[in-house]
CSV table of C-alpha atoms in Angstrom, one decimal:
chain,number,residue,atom,x,y,z
P,1,MET,CA,1.9,41.6,21.8
P,2,ARG,CA,2.4,40.9,18.1
P,3,LYS,CA,5.3,38.5,18.9
P,4,THR,CA,3.2,36.7,21.4
P,5,VAL,CA,0.4,36.2,18.9
P,6,LEU,CA,2.8,34.9,16.2
P,7,SER,CA,4.4,32.5,18.7
P,8,LEU,CA,1.1,31.1,19.7
P,9,THR,CA,0.0,30.7,16.1
P,10,PHE,CA,3.2,28.8,15.3
P,11,LEU,CA,2.7,26.6,18.3
P,12,PHE,CA,-0.9,25.9,17.3
P,13,CYS,CA,0.3,24.9,13.8
P,14,ALA,CA,3.0,22.6,15.1
P,15,LEU,CA,0.7,20.8,17.5
P,16,THR,CA,-2.3,20.4,15.1
P,17,GLY,CA,-0.3,19.5,12.1
P,18,PHE,CA,-1.8,22.5,10.2
P,19,SER,CA,-0.1,23.1,6.9
P,20,GLN,CA,-0.5,24.9,3.6
P,21,ALA,CA,-1.9,23.1,0.6
P,22,PHE,CA,0.2,21.1,-1.8
P,23,ARG,CA,0.8,23.0,-5.1
P,24,ILE,CA,2.7,22.2,-8.3
P,25,GLY,CA,5.8,24.3,-8.5
P,26,PRO,CA,7.7,25.4,-11.6
P,27,GLU,CA,9.8,22.2,-11.3
P,28,GLY,CA,6.7,20.2,-12.2
P,29,TYR,CA,6.0,18.3,-8.9
P,30,PHE,CA,3.9,18.9,-5.8
P,31,ARG,CA,5.5,20.8,-2.9
P,32,ASN,CA,4.3,21.8,0.6
P,33,GLU,CA,7.0,23.2,3.0
P,34,GLY,CA,9.6,20.4,3.3
P,35,VAL,CA,7.6,17.8,1.5
P,36,ASP,CA,7.8,17.0,-2.2
P,37,VAL,CA,5.6,14.5,-4.0
P,38,MET,CA,6.8,13.6,-7.5
P,39,ALA,CA,4.7,11.7,-10.1
P,40,PHE,CA,6.6,10.0,-12.9
P,41,TYR,CA,9.2,12.8,-12.7
P,42,ASP,CA,11.9,10.2,-13.5
P,43,PHE,CA,11.6,6.6,-14.6
P,44,TYR,CA,13.8,3.8,-13.3
P,45,PRO,CA,11.4,1.5,-11.6
P,46,GLU,CA,13.7,-1.6,-11.6
P,47,GLY,CA,16.1,0.6,-9.5
P,48,HIS,CA,13.3,1.6,-7.0
P,49,GLN,CA,13.0,5.1,-8.6
P,50,GLY,CA,10.0,6.6,-10.4
P,51,GLY,CA,6.2,6.5,-10.3
P,52,VAL,CA,4.7,8.3,-7.3
P,53,CYS,CA,7.5,9.3,-5.0
P,54,VAL,CA,7.3,11.1,-1.6
P,55,ILE,CA,10.3,13.0,-0.3
P,56,MET,CA,9.9,14.3,3.3
P,57,ASN,CA,12.4,16.7,4.8
P,58,GLY,CA,15.3,15.7,2.6
P,59,ASN,CA,14.6,11.9,2.8
P,60,ARG,CA,13.0,9.7,0.1
P,61,VAL,CA,10.3,8.0,2.2
P,62,ALA,CA,8.3,6.1,-0.4
P,63,THR,CA,8.6,5.6,-4.2
P,64,ASN,CA,7.7,3.5,-7.3
P,65,GLY,CA,4.0,4.1,-6.9
P,66,ASP,CA,2.7,2.3,-10.0
P,67,LEU,CA,0.9,-0.6,-11.5
P,68,ARG,CA,2.8,-3.9,-11.2
P,69,PHE,CA,2.0,-7.6,-11.8
P,70,GLU,CA,3.8,-8.8,-8.7
P,71,ALA,CA,3.2,-8.1,-5.0
P,72,THR,CA,6.9,-7.7,-4.4
P,73,PRO,CA,8.7,-7.2,-7.7
P,74,GLY,CA,12.5,-7.1,-8.2
P,75,GLN,CA,14.7,-5.7,-10.8
P,76,TRP,CA,14.0,-8.6,-13.2
P,77,GLN,CA,10.2,-8.2,-13.1
P,78,PRO,CA,8.5,-6.4,-16.0
P,79,VAL,CA,8.0,-2.7,-15.8
P,80,PRO,CA,5.7,-0.5,-17.8
P,81,ARG,CA,6.4,1.8,-20.8
P,82,GLN,CA,5.8,5.4,-20.1
P,83,ILE,CA,3.9,7.1,-22.9
P,84,SER,CA,3.4,10.6,-21.7
P,85,ARG,CA,3.3,12.9,-18.6
P,86,GLU,CA,1.4,16.2,-18.4
P,87,VAL,CA,0.8,18.8,-15.8
P,88,LEU,CA,-2.9,19.8,-16.0
P,89,GLY,CA,-3.9,22.4,-13.4
P,90,ASP,CA,-3.6,20.9,-10.0
P,91,ALA,CA,-2.9,17.4,-11.3
P,92,ILE,CA,-0.2,15.4,-12.9
P,93,VAL,CA,-1.4,12.9,-15.5
P,94,ALA,CA,0.9,10.0,-16.6
P,95,LYS,CA,-0.1,7.6,-19.3
P,96,LEU,CA,1.7,4.2,-19.4
P,97,ALA,CA,1.3,0.7,-20.9
P,98,TYR,CA,2.2,-2.9,-20.7
P,99,PRO,CA,4.1,-4.6,-22.3
P,100,ASP,CA,7.4,-2.9,-23.2
P,101,SER,CA,8.1,-5.1,-26.2
P,102,SER,CA,11.7,-3.7,-26.5
P,103,ARG,CA,12.6,-5.4,-23.2
P,104,HIS,CA,10.6,-8.7,-23.6
P,105,LEU,CA,13.0,-11.7,-23.4
P,106,THR,CA,15.9,-9.6,-24.7
P,107,GLY,CA,18.8,-7.3,-23.7
P,108,PHE,CA,21.1,-7.2,-20.7
P,109,ASN,CA,18.3,-7.4,-18.3
P,110,PRO,CA,15.6,-9.5,-20.1
P,111,MET,CA,12.1,-9.3,-18.6
P,112,VAL,CA,9.3,-11.8,-19.1
P,113,TYR,CA,6.2,-9.8,-19.8
P,114,PRO,CA,2.9,-11.6,-18.9
P,115,ASP,CA,0.2,-12.0,-21.5
P,116,VAL,CA,-1.4,-8.6,-20.7
P,117,VAL,CA,-1.9,-5.7,-23.1
P,118,VAL,CA,-3.2,-2.6,-21.2
P,119,GLU,CA,-2.9,1.1,-21.3
P,120,TYR,CA,-3.5,3.0,-18.1
P,121,THR,CA,-3.5,6.5,-16.5
P,122,VAL,CA,-2.2,7.4,-13.1
P,123,THR,CA,-3.6,10.8,-12.0
P,124,THR,CA,-2.1,12.5,-8.9
P,125,ARG,CA,-4.0,15.5,-7.7
P,126,ALA,CA,-3.4,18.0,-4.9
P,127,VAL,CA,-6.3,18.4,-2.6
P,128,GLY,CA,-5.4,20.6,0.4
P,129,ASP,CA,-2.9,18.8,2.6
P,130,HIS,CA,-3.0,15.5,0.8
P,131,ILE,CA,-2.5,13.9,-2.6
P,132,GLU,CA,-5.2,11.8,-4.3
P,133,VAL,CA,-4.0,9.0,-6.6
P,134,THR,CA,-6.3,7.5,-9.2
P,135,LEU,CA,-5.5,4.5,-11.5
P,136,ASP,CA,-7.7,4.2,-14.6
P,137,LEU,CA,-7.4,1.2,-17.0
P,138,ASP,CA,-8.4,1.1,-20.7
P,139,ARG,CA,-9.7,-2.4,-20.2
P,140,PRO,CA,-10.1,-4.9,-17.3
P,141,ILE,CA,-7.2,-7.0,-16.2
P,142,PRO,CA,-7.5,-10.6,-17.5
P,143,GLU,CA,-8.9,-13.2,-15.1
P,144,ALA,CA,-5.6,-15.1,-14.9
P,145,PHE,CA,-4.0,-12.0,-13.3
P,146,ILE,CA,-6.6,-11.0,-10.8
P,147,GLY,CA,-4.8,-10.9,-7.4
P,148,LYS,CA,-1.5,-10.5,-9.2
P,149,ALA,CA,-2.0,-7.0,-10.7
P,150,GLY,CA,-2.1,-4.1,-8.2
P,151,PHE,CA,-0.9,-0.6,-7.4
P,152,ASN,CA,2.4,-0.7,-5.4
P,153,LEU,CA,4.2,1.9,-3.3
P,154,GLU,CA,7.6,1.0,-1.9
P,155,PHE,CA,9.4,1.9,1.3
P,156,PHE,CA,13.2,1.6,1.7
P,157,PRO,CA,13.6,-0.9,4.5
P,158,GLY,CA,17.1,0.2,5.6
P,159,SER,CA,15.7,3.4,7.2
P,160,LEU,CA,12.8,1.5,8.9
P,161,PHE,CA,14.5,-1.2,11.0
P,162,GLY,CA,12.8,-1.2,14.4
P,163,LYS,CA,10.4,1.6,13.5
P,164,PRO,CA,6.6,1.3,14.0
P,165,TRP,CA,3.7,1.1,11.6
P,166,ILE,CA,-0.1,1.0,12.1
P,167,MET,CA,-2.7,-0.7,9.9
P,168,ASP,CA,-6.2,0.2,11.1
P,169,GLY,CA,-6.2,-1.2,14.7
P,170,GLN,CA,-3.0,-3.4,14.2
P,171,ALA,CA,0.4,-2.1,15.1
P,172,GLY,CA,3.8,-3.6,14.1
P,173,ILE,CA,7.5,-3.0,13.8
P,174,TYR,CA,9.5,-3.1,10.6
P,175,PRO,CA,11.8,-6.0,11.2
P,176,ARG,CA,15.6,-6.1,10.4
P,177,GLN,CA,15.0,-9.3,8.6
P,178,PRO,CA,11.9,-10.6,6.8
P,179,ASN,CA,10.0,-12.9,9.1
P,180,SER,CA,6.5,-13.4,7.5
P,181,PRO,CA,5.2,-16.9,6.6
P,182,LEU,CA,5.5,-17.8,2.9
P,183,LEU,CA,2.7,-17.5,0.4
P,184,ALA,CA,2.6,-19.7,-2.8
P,185,THR,CA,1.4,-18.0,-6.0
P,186,GLU,CA,1.1,-18.8,-9.7
P,187,PRO,CA,4.2,-17.5,-11.4
P,188,ASN,CA,3.7,-15.1,-14.2
P,189,TYR,CA,6.1,-16.8,-16.6
P,190,LYS,CA,3.6,-19.5,-17.1
P,191,HIS,CA,1.4,-16.9,-18.9
P,192,THR,CA,4.2,-15.3,-21.0
P,193,GLY,CA,3.0,-13.0,-23.8
P,194,ASP,CA,4.2,-13.1,-27.4
P,195,PHE,CA,5.7,-9.7,-27.6
P,196,HIS,CA,9.3,-10.2,-28.7
P,197,GLN,CA,10.5,-7.8,-31.4
P,198,ALA,CA,11.7,-9.5,-34.6
P,199,GLY,CA,15.5,-9.1,-35.2
P,200,LYS,CA,16.4,-8.8,-31.5
P,201,PRO,CA,18.3,-11.5,-29.6
P,202,LYS,CA,16.0,-13.7,-27.6
P,203,ILE,CA,16.6,-15.8,-24.6
P,204,ASP,CA,15.4,-19.4,-24.6
P,205,LEU,CA,12.9,-19.1,-21.8
P,206,ASP,CA,12.3,-22.8,-21.1
P,207,ARG,CA,16.1,-23.5,-20.9
P,208,PHE,CA,16.8,-20.3,-18.9
P,209,ILE,CA,14.2,-21.3,-16.3
P,210,LEU,CA,14.3,-25.1,-16.2
P,211,GLU,CA,18.0,-25.6,-16.3
P,212,GLY,CA,18.7,-23.1,-13.6
P,213,SER,CA,19.3,-24.4,-10.1
P,214,GLY,CA,18.2,-22.7,-6.9
P,215,TYR,CA,17.0,-19.1,-6.9
P,216,ASN,CA,16.0,-17.6,-10.2
P,217,PRO,CA,15.4,-13.9,-10.2
P,218,ILE,CA,13.0,-14.1,-13.1
P,219,VAL,CA,10.9,-16.7,-11.4
P,220,ALA,CA,10.6,-14.8,-8.1
P,221,ASP,CA,6.9,-14.4,-7.8
P,222,ASP,CA,6.0,-18.1,-7.0
P,223,LEU,CA,7.0,-17.9,-3.3
P,224,ILE,CA,6.5,-14.5,-1.6
P,225,ALA,CA,5.9,-13.3,1.9
P,226,GLU,CA,2.4,-13.2,3.3
P,227,PRO,CA,1.3,-9.7,4.1
P,228,TYR,CA,2.1,-8.4,7.6
P,229,ALA,CA,-1.2,-6.6,7.7
P,230,VAL,CA,-4.4,-5.9,5.7
P,231,GLY,CA,-6.6,-2.9,6.1
P,232,ARG,CA,-8.0,0.4,4.9
P,233,LYS,CA,-5.7,3.0,6.5
P,234,PHE,CA,-1.9,2.6,6.9
P,235,ILE,CA,0.4,4.8,8.8
P,236,SER,CA,4.2,4.5,8.5
P,237,ARG,CA,6.4,6.0,11.2
P,238,PRO,CA,3.6,7.4,13.5
P,239,ASP,CA,6.4,8.1,16.0
P,240,ASP,CA,8.2,10.8,13.8
P,241,PRO,CA,6.4,13.8,12.3
P,242,TYR,CA,9.4,14.2,9.9
P,243,ALA,CA,8.7,10.8,8.4
P,244,LYS,CA,5.0,10.0,9.2
P,245,LEU,CA,3.1,9.1,6.0
P,246,THR,CA,-0.6,8.0,5.9
P,247,VAL,CA,-2.2,6.1,3.0
P,248,GLU,CA,-5.9,5.5,2.9
P,249,THR,CA,-7.7,3.4,0.2
P,250,LEU,CA,-11.1,4.2,-1.3
P,251,THR,CA,-11.2,0.9,-3.3
P,252,GLU,CA,-9.6,-2.5,-2.5
P,253,ASP,CA,-7.8,-3.2,0.8
P,254,LEU,CA,-4.2,-2.2,1.5
P,255,LYS,CA,-1.7,-5.0,2.0
P,256,LEU,CA,1.7,-4.6,3.6
P,257,TYR,CA,4.4,-7.0,2.1
P,258,ASP,CA,8.1,-7.5,2.8
P,259,GLY,CA,9.8,-7.8,-0.6
P,260,ARG,CA,13.1,-9.0,1.0
P,261,MET,CA,11.6,-12.4,1.3
P,262,ASN,CA,12.1,-13.2,-2.4
P,263,HIS,CA,14.6,-10.5,-3.5
P,264,ASN,CA,17.9,-9.6,-1.8
P,265,ASN,CA,17.3,-6.0,-2.9
P,266,GLY,CA,13.6,-6.0,-2.1
P,267,TRP,CA,11.8,-3.2,-0.3
P,268,VAL,CA,8.7,-3.1,1.9
P,269,VAL,CA,5.6,-2.8,-0.4
P,270,LEU,CA,2.2,-1.4,0.3
P,271,ARG,CA,-0.3,-2.3,-2.4
P,272,SER,CA,-4.0,-2.6,-3.4
P,273,GLU,CA,-5.0,-5.3,-5.9
P,274,ILE,CA,-7.1,-4.5,-9.0
P,275,PRO,CA,-10.5,-6.1,-8.7
P,276,ALA,CA,-12.1,-8.1,-11.6
P,277,GLY,CA,-13.8,-6.0,-14.2
P,278,ALA,CA,-12.4,-2.7,-12.9
P,279,THR,CA,-11.4,0.1,-15.3
P,280,LYS,CA,-12.1,3.7,-14.3
P,281,GLY,CA,-11.1,4.3,-10.7
P,282,ALA,CA,-9.6,0.8,-10.4
P,283,VAL,CA,-7.5,2.1,-7.5
P,284,ARG,CA,-8.0,5.3,-5.5
P,285,TRP,CA,-5.7,6.3,-2.7
P,286,ILE,CA,-5.3,9.3,-0.4
P,287,ILE,CA,-1.7,10.0,0.5
P,288,THR,CA,-1.1,12.4,3.4
P,289,PRO,CA,2.5,13.2,4.3
P,290,THR,CA,2.9,15.0,7.6
P,291,VAL,CA,4.1,18.6,7.0
P,292,VAL,CA,6.3,20.3,9.5
P,293,PRO,CA,5.9,24.0,9.3
P,294,GLY,CA,9.1,26.0,8.7
P,295,TRP,CA,11.4,23.0,8.1
P,296,GLN,CA,14.7,23.9,6.4
P,297,TYR,CA,17.7,21.8,5.3
P,298,THR,CA,20.5,21.5,7.7
P,299,PRO,CA,23.5,23.5,6.3
P,300,VAL,CA,26.2,21.3,4.6
P,301,ILE,CA,29.8,22.5,4.6
P,302,GLN,CA,31.7,21.6,1.5
P,303,THR,CA,35.2,22.2,0.1
P,304,SER,CA,35.5,24.3,-3.0
P,305,GLN,CA,37.0,22.4,-5.9
P,306,VAL,CA,37.3,25.4,-8.2
P,307,GLY,CA,40.4,25.1,-10.3
P,308,TYR,CA,40.9,21.4,-9.5
P,309,HIS,CA,41.8,19.2,-12.6
C-alpha cells in the first residue's frame, strides 16, 4: 500500500508540474531539483555569459539577463561595470553601472559607450517555484535612449531551430535563419559619451566608422530585426518540460527579437524596454522554469588520465 501511495504521489507531481521551492545553495545561486538560476555569478556578457542565467537539466537555456542599450547587442556593444554582488536572505542583489570608462574607445575590443551615466541594481528573489527579477535605476534613462535601453534575456538559437514558442495568444517557431522584417533605429554612436581615460590609446571614432565599408560591428544597432512578437507572457519550448521556460512581465511589454539579423554571433533576445521617467521597479519579471521532479544527470564514462604527462 505504501508503494502505491508513493507511486501515485510521484505521478501527480509529474503531471501537475509540482515542485519544491527555489533556494539559494552554498554555491551562491538558486537551485530547484535539476534547475539552477544564477545571477551575476560570472561576468562575460560580450561572450553571452553572465547576468541572470537559467540552466535546466544540464543545458544553459537562457543567459545574459541584464540592462543593455541595444535590442540585439553583439560583442562590440557596451557592457556594464559590475560593482558588487551580495546574497541577502532569499535574494541575490547585484549593483552595476554604465559606463565602464576603462573600455571606452580603447583596448583590443573598443566599445563606444553612449552618453549615459547610471547606476542600477538587479535583484533576483526566489518566490516558491519561480524567480522574480527587479531592475532599479538611480536615475531615469535620458530621453534620447528611451526605446533603446531595456532588460534583455538571451536564448541560444542553435538549440532552438524548429522549436516552438508562445507569446500570449500567438505561436511561432524559432527559424533556422533570421527572417523578420528590418527595423531602422537611431545608432547609439551618434550620442557617444566623453568617458575616455587619459593616458590610454584611443581610436579615432569618426575615421573608424566613416572610412569603413560594409558591415561595421560597432555600428550594428542602426538596422535590426523587427520583433517576432510582443506581449505580456512568453513561453519558450512549451513542447518540452526539460526546456520549457516562462517569462511574464509586470511592467512594459515583452518583445522577442532575433539578434542574428545584425550579428553573425547573435542570439534570440527577449526584452522589456525601460519607460520614460522610471527608476524604482523599472522592470519587473517573473521567470518560471519547469522543474522535473527527480531529474538526474546521465552518467558520463571517461578515461582516467592519472599519471599522464
